[in-house]
Short mmCIF file of C-alpha atoms in Angstrom, two decimals:
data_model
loop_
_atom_site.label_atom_id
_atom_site.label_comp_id
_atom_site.label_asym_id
_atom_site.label_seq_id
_atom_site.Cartn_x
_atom_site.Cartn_y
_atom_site.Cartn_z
CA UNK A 1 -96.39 3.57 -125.91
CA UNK A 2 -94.10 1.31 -127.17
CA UNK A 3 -92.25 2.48 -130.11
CA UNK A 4 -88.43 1.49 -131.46
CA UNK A 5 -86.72 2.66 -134.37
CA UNK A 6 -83.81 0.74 -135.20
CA UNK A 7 -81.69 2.57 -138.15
CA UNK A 8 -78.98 1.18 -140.17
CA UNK A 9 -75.84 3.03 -141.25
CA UNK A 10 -73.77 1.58 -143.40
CA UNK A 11 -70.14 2.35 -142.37
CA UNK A 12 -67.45 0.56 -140.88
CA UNK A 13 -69.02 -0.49 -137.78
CA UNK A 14 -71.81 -1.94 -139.34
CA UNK A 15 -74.60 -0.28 -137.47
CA UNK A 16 -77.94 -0.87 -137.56
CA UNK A 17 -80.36 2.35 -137.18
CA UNK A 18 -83.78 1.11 -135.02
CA UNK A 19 -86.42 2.65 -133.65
CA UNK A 20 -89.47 1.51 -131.52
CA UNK A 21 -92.21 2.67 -129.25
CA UNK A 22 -94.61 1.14 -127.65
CA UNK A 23 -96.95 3.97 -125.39
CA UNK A 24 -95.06 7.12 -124.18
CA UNK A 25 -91.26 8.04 -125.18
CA UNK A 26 -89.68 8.87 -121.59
CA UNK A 27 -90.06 5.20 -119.81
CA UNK A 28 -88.57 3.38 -123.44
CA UNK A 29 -85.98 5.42 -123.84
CA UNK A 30 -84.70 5.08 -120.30
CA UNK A 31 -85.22 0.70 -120.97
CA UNK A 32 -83.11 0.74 -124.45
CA UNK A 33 -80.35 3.55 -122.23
CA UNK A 34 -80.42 0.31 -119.73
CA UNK A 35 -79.97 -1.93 -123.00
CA UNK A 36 -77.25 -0.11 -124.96
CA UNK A 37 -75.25 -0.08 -121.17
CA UNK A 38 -75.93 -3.46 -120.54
CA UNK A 39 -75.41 -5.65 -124.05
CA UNK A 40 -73.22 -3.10 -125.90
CA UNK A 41 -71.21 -1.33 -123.05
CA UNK A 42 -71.78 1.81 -124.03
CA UNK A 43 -70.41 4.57 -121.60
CA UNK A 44 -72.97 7.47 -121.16
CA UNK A 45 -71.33 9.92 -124.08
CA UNK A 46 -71.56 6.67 -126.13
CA UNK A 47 -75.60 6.31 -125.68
CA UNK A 48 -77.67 6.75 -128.95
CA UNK A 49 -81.14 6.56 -127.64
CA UNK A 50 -83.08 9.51 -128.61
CA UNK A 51 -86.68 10.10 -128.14
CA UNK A 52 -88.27 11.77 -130.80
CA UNK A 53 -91.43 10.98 -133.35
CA UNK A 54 -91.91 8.92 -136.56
CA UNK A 55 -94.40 6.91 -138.71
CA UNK A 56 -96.54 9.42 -140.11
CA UNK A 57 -97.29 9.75 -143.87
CA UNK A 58 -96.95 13.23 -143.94
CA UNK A 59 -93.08 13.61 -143.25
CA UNK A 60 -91.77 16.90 -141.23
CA UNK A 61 -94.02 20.40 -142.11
CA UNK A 62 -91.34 23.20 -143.04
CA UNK A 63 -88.33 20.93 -141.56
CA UNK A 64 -89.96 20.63 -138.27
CA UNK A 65 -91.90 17.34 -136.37
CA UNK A 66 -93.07 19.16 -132.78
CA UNK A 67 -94.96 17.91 -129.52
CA UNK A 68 -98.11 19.20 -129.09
CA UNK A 69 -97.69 23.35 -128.55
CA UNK A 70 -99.88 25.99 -128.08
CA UNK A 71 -99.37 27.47 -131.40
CA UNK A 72 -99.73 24.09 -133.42
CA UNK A 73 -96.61 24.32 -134.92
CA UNK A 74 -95.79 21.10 -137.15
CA UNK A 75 -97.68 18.79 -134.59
CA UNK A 76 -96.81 15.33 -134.25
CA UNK A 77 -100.17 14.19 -133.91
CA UNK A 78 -101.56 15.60 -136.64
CA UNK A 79 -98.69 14.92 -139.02
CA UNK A 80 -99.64 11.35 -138.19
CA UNK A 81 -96.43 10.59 -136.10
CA UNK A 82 -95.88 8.04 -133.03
CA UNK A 83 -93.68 8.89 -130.21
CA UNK A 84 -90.69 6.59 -131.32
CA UNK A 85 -86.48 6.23 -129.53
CA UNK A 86 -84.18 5.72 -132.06
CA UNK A 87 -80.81 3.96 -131.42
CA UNK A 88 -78.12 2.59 -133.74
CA UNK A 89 -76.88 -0.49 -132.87
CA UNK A 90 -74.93 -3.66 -134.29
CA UNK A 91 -76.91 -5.82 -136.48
CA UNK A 92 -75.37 -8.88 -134.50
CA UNK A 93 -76.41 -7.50 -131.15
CA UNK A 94 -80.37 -6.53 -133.14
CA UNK A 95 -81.93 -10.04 -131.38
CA UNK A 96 -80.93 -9.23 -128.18
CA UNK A 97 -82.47 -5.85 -128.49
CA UNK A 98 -85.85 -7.18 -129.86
CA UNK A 99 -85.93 -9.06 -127.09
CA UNK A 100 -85.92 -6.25 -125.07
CA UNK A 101 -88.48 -4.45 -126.72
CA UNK A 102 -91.07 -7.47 -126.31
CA UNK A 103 -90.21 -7.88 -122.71
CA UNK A 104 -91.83 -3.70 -122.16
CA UNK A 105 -95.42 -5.47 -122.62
CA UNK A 106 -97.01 -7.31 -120.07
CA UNK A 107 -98.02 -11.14 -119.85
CA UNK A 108 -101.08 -10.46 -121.51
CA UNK A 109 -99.18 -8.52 -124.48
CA UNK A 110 -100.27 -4.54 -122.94
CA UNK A 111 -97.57 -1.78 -123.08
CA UNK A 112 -97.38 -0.17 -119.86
CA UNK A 113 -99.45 2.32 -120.72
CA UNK A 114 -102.04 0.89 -122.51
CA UNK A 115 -104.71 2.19 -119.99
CA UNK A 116 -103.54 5.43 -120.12
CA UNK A 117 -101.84 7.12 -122.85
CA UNK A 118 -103.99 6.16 -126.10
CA UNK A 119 -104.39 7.05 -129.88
CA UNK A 120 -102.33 6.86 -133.00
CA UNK A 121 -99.35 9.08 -131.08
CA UNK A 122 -98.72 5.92 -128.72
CA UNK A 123 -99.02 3.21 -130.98
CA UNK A 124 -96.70 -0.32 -131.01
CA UNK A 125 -94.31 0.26 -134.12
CA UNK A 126 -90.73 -0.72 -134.54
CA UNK A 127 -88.64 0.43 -137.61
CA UNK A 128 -86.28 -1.32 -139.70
CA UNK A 129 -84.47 -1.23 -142.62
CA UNK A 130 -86.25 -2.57 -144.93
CA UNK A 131 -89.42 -3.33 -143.34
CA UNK A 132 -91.03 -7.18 -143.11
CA UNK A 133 -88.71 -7.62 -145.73
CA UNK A 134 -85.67 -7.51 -143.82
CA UNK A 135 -83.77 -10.21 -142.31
CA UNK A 136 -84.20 -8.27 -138.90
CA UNK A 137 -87.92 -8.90 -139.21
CA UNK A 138 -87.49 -12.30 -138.70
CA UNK A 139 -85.63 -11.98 -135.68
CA UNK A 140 -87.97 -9.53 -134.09
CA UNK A 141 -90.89 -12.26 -134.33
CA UNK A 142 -88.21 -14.86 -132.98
CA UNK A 143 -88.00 -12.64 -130.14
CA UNK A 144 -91.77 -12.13 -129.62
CA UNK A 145 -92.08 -15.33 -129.70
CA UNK A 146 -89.23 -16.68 -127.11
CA UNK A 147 -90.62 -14.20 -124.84
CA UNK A 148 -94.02 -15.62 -124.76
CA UNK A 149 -95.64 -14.99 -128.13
CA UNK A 150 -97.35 -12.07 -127.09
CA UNK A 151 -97.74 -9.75 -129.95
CA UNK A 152 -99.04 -9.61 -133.35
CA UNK A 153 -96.99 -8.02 -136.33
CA UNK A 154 -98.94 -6.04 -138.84
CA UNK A 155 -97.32 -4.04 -141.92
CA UNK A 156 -96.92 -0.40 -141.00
CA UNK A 157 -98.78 1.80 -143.95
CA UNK A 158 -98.30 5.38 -141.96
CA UNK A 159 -100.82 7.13 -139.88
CA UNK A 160 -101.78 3.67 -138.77
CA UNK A 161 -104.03 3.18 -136.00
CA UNK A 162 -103.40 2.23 -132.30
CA UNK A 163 -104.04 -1.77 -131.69
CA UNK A 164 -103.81 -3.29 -128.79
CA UNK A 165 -101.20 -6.06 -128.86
CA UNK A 166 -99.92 -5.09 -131.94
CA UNK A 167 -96.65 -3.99 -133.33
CA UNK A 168 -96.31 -2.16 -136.56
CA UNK A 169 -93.01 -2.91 -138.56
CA UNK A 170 -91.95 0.07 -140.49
CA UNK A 171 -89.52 0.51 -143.15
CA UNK A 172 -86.92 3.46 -141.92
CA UNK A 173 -86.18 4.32 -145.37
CA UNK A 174 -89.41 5.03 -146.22
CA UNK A 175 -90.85 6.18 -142.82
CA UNK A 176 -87.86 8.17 -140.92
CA UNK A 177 -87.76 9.37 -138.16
CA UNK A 178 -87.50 13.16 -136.86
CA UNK A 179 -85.36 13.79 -133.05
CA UNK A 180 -87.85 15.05 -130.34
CA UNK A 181 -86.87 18.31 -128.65
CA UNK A 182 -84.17 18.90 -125.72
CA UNK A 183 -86.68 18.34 -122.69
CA UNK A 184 -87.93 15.16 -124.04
CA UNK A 185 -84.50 13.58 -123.77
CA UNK A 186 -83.69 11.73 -120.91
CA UNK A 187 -86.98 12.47 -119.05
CA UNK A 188 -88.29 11.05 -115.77
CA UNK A 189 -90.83 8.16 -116.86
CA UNK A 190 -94.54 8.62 -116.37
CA UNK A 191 -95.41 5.91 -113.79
CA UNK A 192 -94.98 6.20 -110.05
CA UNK A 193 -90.97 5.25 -109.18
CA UNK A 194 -90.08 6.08 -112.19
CA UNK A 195 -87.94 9.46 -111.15
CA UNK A 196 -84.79 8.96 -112.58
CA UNK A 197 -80.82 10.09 -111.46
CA UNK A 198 -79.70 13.42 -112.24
CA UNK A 199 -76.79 11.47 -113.83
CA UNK A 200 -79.32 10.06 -116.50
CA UNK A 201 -81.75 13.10 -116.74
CA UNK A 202 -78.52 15.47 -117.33
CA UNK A 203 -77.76 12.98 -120.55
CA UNK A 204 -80.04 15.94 -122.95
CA UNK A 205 -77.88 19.33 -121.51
CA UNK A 206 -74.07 17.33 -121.69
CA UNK A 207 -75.14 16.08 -125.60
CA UNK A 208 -76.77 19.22 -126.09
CA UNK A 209 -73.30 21.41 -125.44
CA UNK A 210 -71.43 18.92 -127.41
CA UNK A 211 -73.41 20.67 -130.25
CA UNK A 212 -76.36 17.86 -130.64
CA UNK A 213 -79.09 19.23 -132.45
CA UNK A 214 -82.49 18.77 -130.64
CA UNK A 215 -84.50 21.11 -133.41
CA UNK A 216 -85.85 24.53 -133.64
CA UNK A 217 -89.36 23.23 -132.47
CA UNK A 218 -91.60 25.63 -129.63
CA UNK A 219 -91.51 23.95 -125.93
CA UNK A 220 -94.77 22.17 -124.87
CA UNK A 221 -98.64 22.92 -124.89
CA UNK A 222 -99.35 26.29 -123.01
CA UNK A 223 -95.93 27.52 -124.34
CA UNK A 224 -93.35 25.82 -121.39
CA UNK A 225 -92.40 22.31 -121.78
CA UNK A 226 -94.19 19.55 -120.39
CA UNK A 227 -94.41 19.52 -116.46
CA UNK A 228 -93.17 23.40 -116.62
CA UNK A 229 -89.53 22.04 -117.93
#
């Protein structure tokens, strides 16, 4: 999965909201954690990465966007959703970060996962303001292409399907995005090596007492969260 939502919000720092996937949620958000260290400098209580679930036409059901759970509570899948990490970062700094995103698919453009995780929840979107019509859009095929033209762009409609070696631009305004739950954040990646640092996996509990909302949603399928967290 290879999903990034990039948001915008307009205020003095000039921030751009973004979010993107691309296959499943834990191994990008611990890449764009590595990205937000290494081009912005952000110190770990300055890290706006969150995991968490977004183009789907149907929007949140009674407030909530869930993982899979045992009593199908506002499903992500069903509501049409992608797992997506959401950052906000400077619009000068948005290239650099697109370039990022490209380099998570292989020579042959293939998310990591591509062999693995599939369907409509692991999907190639990123999200913009403004969709293909923003400015940023032209930058993210800039990237794609400096980093060795491997990925088609397609307009994201919602509830769109999952392509191989392509990436659906979304506009944020009109496709938000919803925060995953608590034991998403911060998680371990799915591939063998991929155990992370306590330092990093403790991220979720330190934002999480600093009063960070991770949702009312029920933990994983089976009732416990995925892997028994």
């Amino acid at each position: 999965m290879t999903t990034t939502y990039f948001r915008e919000c307009q205020n003095k720092q000039n921030m751009t909201p973004v979010r993107t996937t691309c296959g499943c949620f834990w191994h990008v958000q611990h890449e764009f954690v590595e990205a937000e260290r290494k081009i912005l400098g952000r110190s770990d209580d300055q890290i706006t990465s969150r995991a968490g679930y977004a183009g789907g036409k149907a929007g949140a059901l009674d407030g909530k966007v869930c993982y899979h759970n045992a009593g199908n509570v506002a499903d992500y899948g069903k509501l049409g959703h992608a797992e997506v990490v959401s950052m906000r970062i400077p619009s000068s700094k948005f290239y650099d970060f697109a370039v990022e995103y490209c380099k998570l698919f292989d020579k042959d453009g293939f998310r990591p996962d591509q062999f693995g995780d599939r369907g409509t929840e692991y999907r190639n979107l990123v999200g913009i303001p403004g969709g293909k019509s923003s400015a940023l859009a032209e930058l993210l095929v800039k990237a794609s292409v400096d980093t060795g033209d491997k990925l088609d762009f397609a307009v994201g409609k919602g509830d769109d399907r999952d392509v191989p070696k392509v990436s659906f631009i979304m506009d944020t305004s009109e496709y938000p995005s919803f925060v995953g739950e608590q034991y998403h954040q911060f998680h371990d990646g799915f591939a063998f090596g991929e155990n992370y640092p306590n330092s990093y996996n403790s991220l979720a509990s330190a934002f999480a007492k600093k009063g960070e909302d991770f949702g009312k949603c029920p933990n994983g399928s089976l009732g416990i969260g995925l892997g028994g967290l």
